[in-house]
PDB file of N, CA, C and O in Angstrom:
ATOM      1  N   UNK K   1      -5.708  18.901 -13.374  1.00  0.00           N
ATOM      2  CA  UNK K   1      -4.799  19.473 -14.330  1.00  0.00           C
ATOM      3  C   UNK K   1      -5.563  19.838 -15.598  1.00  0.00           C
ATOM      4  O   UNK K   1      -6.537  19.181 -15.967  1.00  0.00           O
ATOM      5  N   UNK K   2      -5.201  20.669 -16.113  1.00  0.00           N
ATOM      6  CA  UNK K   2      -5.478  21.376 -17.316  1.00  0.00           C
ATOM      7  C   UNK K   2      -5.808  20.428 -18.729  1.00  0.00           C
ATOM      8  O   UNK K   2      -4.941  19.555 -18.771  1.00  0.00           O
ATOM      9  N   UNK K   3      -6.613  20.316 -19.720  1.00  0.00           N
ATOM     10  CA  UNK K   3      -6.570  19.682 -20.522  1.00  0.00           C
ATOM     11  C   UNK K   3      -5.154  19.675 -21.481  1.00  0.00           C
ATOM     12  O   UNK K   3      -4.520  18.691 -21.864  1.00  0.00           O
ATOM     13  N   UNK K   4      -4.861  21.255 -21.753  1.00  0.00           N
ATOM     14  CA  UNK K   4      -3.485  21.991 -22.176  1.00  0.00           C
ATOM     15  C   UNK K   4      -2.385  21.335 -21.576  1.00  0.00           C
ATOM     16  O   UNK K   4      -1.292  21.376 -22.140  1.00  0.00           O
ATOM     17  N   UNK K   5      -2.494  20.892 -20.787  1.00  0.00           N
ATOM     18  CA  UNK K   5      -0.891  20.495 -19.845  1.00  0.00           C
ATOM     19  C   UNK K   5      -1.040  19.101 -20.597  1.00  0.00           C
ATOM     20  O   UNK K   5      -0.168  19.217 -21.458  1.00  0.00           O
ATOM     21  N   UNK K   6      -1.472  18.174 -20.739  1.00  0.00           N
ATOM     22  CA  UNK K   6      -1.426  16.960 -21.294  1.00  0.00           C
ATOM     23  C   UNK K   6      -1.043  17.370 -22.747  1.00  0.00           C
ATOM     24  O   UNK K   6       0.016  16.897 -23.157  1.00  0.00           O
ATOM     25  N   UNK K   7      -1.689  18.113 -23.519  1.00  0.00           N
ATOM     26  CA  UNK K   7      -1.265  17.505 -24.760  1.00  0.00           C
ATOM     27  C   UNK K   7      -0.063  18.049 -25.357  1.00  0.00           C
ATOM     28  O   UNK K   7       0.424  17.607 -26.398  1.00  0.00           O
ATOM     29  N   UNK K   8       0.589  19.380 -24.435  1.00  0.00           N
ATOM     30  CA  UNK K   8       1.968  19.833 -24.459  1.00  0.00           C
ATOM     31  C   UNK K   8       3.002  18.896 -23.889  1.00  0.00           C
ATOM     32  O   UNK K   8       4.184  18.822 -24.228  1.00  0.00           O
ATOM     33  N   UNK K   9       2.387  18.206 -22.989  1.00  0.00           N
ATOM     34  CA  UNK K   9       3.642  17.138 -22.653  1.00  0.00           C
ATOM     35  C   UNK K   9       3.838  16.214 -23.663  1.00  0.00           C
ATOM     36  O   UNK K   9       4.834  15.629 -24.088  1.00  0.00           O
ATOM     37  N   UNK K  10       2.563  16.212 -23.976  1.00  0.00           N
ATOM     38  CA  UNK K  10       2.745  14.861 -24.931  1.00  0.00           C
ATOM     39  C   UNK K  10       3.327  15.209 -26.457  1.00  0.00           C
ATOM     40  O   UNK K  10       4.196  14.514 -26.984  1.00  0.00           O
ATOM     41  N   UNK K  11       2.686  16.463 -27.141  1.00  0.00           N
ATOM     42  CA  UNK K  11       3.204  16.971 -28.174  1.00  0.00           C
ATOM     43  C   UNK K  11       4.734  17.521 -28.063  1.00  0.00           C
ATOM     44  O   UNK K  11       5.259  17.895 -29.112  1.00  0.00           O
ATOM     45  N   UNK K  12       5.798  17.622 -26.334  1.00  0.00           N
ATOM     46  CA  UNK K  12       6.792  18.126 -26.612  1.00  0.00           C
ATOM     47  C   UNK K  12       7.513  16.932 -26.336  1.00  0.00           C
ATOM     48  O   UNK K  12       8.720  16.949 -26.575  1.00  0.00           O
ATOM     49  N   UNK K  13       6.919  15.739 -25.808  1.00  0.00           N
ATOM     50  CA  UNK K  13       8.069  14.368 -24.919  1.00  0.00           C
ATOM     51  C   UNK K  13       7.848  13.443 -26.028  1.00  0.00           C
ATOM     52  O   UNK K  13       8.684  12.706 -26.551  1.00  0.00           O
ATOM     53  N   UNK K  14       6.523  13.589 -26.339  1.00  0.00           N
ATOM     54  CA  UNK K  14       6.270  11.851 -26.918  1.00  0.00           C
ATOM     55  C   UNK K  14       5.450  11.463 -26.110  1.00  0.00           C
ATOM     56  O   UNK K  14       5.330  12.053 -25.037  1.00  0.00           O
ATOM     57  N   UNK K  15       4.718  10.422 -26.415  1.00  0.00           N
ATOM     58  CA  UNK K  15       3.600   9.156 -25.435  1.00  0.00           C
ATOM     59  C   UNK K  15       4.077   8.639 -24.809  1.00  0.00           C
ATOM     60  O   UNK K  15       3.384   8.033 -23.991  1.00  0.00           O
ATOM     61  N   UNK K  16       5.894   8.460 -24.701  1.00  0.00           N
ATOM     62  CA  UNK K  16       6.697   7.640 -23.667  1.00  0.00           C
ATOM     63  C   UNK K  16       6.197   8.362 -22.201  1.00  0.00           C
ATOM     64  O   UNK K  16       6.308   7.827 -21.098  1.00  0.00           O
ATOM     65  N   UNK K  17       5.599   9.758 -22.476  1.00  0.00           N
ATOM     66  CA  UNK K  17       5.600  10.039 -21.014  1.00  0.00           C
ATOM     67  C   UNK K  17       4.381   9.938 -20.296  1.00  0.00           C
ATOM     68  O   UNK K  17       4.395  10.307 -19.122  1.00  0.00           O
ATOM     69  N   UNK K  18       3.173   9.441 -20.862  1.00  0.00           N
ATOM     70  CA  UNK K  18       1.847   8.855 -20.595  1.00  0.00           C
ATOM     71  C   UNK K  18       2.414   7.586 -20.020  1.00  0.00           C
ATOM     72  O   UNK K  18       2.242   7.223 -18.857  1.00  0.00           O
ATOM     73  N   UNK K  19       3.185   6.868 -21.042  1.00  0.00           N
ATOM     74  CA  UNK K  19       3.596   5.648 -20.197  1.00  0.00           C
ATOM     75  C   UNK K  19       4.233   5.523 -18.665  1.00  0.00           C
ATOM     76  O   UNK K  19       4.276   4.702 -17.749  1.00  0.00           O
ATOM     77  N   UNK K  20       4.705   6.874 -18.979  1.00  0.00           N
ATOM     78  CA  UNK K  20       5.611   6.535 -17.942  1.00  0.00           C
ATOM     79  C   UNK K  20       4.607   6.700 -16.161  1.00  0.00           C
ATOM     80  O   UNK K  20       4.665   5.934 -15.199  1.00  0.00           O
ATOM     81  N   UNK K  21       3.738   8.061 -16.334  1.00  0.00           N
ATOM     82  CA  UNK K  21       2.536   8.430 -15.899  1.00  0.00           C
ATOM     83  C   UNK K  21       1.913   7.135 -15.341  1.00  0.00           C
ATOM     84  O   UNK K  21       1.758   6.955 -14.133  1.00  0.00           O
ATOM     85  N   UNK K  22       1.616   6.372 -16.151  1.00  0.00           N
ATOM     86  CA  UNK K  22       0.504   5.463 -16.164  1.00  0.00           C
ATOM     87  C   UNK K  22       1.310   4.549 -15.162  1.00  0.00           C
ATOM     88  O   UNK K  22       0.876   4.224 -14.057  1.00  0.00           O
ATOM     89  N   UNK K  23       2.755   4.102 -15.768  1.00  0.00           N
ATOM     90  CA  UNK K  23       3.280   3.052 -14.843  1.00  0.00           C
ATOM     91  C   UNK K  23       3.479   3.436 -13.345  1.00  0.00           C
ATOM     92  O   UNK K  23       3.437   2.707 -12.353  1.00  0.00           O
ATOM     93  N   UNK K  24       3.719   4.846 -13.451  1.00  0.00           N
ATOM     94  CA  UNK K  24       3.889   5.221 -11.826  1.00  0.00           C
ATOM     95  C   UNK K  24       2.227   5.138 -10.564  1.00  0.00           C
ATOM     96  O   UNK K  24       2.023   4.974  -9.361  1.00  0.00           O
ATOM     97  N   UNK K  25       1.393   5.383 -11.863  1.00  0.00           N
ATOM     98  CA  UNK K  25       0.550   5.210 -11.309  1.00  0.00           C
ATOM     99  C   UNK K  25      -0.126   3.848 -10.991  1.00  0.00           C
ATOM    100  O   UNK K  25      -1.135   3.838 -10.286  1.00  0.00           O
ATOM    101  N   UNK K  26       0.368   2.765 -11.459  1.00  0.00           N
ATOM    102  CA  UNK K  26       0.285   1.655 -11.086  1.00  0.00           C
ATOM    103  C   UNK K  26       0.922   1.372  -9.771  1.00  0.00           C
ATOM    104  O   UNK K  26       0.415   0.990  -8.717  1.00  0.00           O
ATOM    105  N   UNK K  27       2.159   1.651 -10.084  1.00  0.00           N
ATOM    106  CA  UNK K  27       3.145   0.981  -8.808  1.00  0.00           C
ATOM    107  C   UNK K  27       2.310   2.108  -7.705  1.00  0.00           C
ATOM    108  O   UNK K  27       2.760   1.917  -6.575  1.00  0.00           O
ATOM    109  N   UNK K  28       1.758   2.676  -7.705  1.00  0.00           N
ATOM    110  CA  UNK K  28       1.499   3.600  -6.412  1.00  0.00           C
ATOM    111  C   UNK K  28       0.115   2.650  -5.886  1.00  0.00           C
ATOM    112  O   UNK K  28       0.035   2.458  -4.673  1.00  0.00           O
ATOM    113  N   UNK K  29      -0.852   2.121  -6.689  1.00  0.00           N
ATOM    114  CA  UNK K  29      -2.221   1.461  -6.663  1.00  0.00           C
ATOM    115  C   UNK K  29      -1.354  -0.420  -5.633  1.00  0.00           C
ATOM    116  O   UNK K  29      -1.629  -1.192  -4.715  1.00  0.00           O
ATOM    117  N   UNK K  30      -0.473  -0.225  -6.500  1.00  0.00           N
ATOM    118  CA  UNK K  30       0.322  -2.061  -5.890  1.00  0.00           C
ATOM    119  C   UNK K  30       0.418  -1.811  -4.330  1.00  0.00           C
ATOM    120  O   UNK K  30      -0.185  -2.279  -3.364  1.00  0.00           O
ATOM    121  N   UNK K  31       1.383  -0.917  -4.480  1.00  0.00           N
ATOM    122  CA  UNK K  31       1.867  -0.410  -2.907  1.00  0.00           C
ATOM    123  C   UNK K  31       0.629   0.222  -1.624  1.00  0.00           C
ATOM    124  O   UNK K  31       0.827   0.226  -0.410  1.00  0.00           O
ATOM    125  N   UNK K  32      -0.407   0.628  -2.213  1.00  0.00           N
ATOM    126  CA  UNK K  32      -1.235   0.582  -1.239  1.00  0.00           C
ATOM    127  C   UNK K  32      -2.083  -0.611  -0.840  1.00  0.00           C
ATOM    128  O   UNK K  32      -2.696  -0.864   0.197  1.00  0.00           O
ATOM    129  N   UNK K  33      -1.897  -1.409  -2.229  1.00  0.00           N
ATOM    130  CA  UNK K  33      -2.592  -2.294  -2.069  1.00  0.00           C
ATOM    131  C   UNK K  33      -2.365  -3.478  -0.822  1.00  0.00           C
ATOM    132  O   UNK K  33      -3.098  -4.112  -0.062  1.00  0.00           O
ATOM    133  N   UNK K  34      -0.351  -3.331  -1.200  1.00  0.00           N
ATOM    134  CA  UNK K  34       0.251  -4.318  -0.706  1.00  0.00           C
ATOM    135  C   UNK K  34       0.603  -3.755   1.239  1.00  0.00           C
ATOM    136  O   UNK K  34       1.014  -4.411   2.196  1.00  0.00           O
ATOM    137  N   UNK K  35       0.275  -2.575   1.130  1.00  0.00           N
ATOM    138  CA  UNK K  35       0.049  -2.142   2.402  1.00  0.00           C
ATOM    139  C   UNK K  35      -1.410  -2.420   3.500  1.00  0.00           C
ATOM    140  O   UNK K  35      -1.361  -2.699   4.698  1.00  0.00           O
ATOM    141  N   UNK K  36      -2.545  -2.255   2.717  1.00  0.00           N
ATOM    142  CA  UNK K  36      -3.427  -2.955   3.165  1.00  0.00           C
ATOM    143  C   UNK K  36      -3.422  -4.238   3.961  1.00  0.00           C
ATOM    144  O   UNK K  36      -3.815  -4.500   5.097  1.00  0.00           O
ATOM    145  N   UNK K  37      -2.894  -4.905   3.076  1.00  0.00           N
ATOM    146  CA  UNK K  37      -2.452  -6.549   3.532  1.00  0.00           C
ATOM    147  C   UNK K  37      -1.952  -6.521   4.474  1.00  0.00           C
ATOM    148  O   UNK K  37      -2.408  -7.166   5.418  1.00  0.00           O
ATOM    149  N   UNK K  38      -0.656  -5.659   4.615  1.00  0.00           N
ATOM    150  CA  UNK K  38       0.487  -5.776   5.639  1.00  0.00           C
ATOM    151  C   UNK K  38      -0.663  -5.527   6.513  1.00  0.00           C
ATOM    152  O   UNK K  38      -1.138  -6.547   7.013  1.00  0.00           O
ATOM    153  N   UNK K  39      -1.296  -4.276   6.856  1.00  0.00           N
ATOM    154  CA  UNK K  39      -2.146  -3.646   7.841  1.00  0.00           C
ATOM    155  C   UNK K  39      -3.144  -4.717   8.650  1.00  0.00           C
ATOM    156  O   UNK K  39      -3.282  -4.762   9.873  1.00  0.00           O
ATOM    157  N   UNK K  40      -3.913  -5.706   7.501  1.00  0.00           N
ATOM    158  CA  UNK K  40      -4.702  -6.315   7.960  1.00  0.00           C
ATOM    159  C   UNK K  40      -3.733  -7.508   8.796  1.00  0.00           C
ATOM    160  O   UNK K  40      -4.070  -7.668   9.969  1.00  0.00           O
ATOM    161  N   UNK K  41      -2.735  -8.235   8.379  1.00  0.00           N
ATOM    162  CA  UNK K  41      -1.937  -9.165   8.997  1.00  0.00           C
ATOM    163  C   UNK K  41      -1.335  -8.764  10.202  1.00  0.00           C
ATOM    164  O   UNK K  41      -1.384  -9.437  11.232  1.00  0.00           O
ATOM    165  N   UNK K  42      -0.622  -7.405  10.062  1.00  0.00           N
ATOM    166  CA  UNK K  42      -0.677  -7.293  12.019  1.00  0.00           C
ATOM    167  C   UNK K  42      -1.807  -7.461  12.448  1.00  0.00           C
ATOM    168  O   UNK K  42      -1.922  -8.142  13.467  1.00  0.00           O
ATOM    169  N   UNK K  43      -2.845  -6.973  11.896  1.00  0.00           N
ATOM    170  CA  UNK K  43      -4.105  -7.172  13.002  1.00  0.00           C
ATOM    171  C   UNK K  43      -4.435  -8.600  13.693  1.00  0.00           C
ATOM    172  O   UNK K  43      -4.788  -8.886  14.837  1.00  0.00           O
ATOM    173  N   UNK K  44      -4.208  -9.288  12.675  1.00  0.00           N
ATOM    174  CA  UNK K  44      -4.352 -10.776  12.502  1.00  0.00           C
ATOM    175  C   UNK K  44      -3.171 -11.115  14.059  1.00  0.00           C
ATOM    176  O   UNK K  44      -3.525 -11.376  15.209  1.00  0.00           O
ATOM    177  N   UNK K  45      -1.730 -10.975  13.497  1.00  0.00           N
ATOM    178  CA  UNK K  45      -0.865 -11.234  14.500  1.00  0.00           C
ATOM    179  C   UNK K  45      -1.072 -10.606  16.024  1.00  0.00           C
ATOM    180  O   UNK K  45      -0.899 -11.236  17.068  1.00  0.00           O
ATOM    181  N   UNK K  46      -1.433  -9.382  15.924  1.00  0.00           N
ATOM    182  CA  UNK K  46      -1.862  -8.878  17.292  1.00  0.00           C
ATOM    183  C   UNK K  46      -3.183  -9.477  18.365  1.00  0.00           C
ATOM    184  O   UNK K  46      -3.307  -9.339  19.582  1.00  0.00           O
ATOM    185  N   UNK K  47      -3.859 -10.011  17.603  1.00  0.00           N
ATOM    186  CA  UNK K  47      -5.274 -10.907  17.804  1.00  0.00           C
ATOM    187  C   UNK K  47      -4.603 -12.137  18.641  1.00  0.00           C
ATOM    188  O   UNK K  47      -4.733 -12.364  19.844  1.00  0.00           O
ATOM    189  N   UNK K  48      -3.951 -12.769  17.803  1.00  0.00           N
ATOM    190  CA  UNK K  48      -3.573 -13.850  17.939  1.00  0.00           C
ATOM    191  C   UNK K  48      -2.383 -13.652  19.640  1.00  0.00           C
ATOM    192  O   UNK K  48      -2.591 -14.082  20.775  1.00  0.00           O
ATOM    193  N   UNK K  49      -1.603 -13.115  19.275  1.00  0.00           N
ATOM    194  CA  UNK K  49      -0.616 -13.012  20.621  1.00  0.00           C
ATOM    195  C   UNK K  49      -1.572 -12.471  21.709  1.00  0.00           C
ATOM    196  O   UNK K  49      -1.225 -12.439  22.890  1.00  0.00           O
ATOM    197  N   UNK K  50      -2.694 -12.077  21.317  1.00  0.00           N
ATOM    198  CA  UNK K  50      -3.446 -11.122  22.646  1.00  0.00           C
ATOM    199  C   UNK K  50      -4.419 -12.966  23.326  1.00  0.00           C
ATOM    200  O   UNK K  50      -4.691 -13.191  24.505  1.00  0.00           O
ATOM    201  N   UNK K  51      -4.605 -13.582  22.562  1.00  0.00           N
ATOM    202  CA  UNK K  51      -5.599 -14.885  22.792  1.00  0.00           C
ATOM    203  C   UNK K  51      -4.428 -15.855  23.539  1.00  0.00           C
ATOM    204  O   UNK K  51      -4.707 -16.547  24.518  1.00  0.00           O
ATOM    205  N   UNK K  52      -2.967 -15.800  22.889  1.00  0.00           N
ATOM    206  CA  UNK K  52      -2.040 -16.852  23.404  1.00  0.00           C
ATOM    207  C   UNK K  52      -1.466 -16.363  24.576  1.00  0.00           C
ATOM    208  O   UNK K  52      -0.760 -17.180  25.167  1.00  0.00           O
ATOM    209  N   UNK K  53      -1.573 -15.254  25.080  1.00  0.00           N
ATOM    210  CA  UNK K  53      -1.358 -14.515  26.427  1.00  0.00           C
ATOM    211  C   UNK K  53      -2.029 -14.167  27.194  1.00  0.00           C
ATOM    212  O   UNK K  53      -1.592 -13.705  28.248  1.00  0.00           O
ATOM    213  N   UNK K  54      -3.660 -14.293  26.866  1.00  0.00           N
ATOM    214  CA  UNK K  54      -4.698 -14.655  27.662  1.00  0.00           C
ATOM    215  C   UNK K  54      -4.656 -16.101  28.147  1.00  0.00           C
ATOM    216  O   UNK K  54      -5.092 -16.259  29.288  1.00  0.00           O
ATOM    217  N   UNK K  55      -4.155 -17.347  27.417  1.00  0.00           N
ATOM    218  CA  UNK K  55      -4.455 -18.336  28.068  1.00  0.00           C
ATOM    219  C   UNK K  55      -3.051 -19.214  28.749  1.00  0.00           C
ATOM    220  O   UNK K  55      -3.079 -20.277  29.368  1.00  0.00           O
ATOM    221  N   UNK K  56      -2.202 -18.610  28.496  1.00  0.00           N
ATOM    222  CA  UNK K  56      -0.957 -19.076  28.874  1.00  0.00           C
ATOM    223  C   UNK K  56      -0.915 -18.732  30.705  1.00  0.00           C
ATOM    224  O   UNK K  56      -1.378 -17.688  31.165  1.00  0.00           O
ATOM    225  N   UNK K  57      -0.442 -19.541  31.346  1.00  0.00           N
ATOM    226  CA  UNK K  57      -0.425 -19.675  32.918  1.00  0.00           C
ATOM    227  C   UNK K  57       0.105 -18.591  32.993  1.00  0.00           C
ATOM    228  O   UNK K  57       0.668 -18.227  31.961  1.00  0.00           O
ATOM    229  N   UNK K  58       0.159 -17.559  34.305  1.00  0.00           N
ATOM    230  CA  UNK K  58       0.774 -16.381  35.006  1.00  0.00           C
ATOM    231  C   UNK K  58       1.805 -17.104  35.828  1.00  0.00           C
ATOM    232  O   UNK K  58       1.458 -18.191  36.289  1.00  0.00           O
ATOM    233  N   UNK K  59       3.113 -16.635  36.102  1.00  0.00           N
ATOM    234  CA  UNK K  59       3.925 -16.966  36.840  1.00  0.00           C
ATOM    235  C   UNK K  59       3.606 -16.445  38.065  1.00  0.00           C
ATOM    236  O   UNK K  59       3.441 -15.226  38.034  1.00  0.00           O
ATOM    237  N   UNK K  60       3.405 -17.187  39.593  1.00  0.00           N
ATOM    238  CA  UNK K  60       2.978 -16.852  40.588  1.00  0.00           C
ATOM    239  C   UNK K  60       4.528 -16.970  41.618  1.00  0.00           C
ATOM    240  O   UNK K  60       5.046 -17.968  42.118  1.00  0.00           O
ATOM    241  N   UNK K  61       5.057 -15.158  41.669  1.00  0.00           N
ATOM    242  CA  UNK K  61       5.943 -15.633  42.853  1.00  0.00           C
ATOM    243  C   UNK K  61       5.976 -15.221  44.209  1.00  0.00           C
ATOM    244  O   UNK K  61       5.539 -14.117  44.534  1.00  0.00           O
ATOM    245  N   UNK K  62       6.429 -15.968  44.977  1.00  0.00           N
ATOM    246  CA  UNK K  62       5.879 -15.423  45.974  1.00  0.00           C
ATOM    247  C   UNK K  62       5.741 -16.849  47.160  1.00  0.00           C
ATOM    248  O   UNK K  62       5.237 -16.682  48.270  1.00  0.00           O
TER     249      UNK K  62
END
């Protein structure tokens, strides 16, 4: 973005709207963050059910 586009927002809104900028851009940094996690913990859970269904007995019928 333009250097011009910032200081018209700011010279026509106020600095409330840097804030506001800034906070959205936080919550967007949280949420990937907090997606990561999620991402890595299925992995975790999928690991895990793949090891407890490798060693669990097969039902033999027949």
């Amino acid at each position: 973005m333009a250097e011009g586009f910032w200081i018209t927002l700011v010279t026509e809104h106020g600095p409330w709207v840097l804030l506001v900028f800034y906070l959205l851009f936080r919550d967007h940094q949280k949420d990937d963050a907090t997606r990561t996690i999620l991402n890595r913990n299925t992995e975790i859970i999928v690991e895990i059910t793949t090891l407890i269904r490798e060693r669990l007995p097969r039902d033999r019928v027949g």
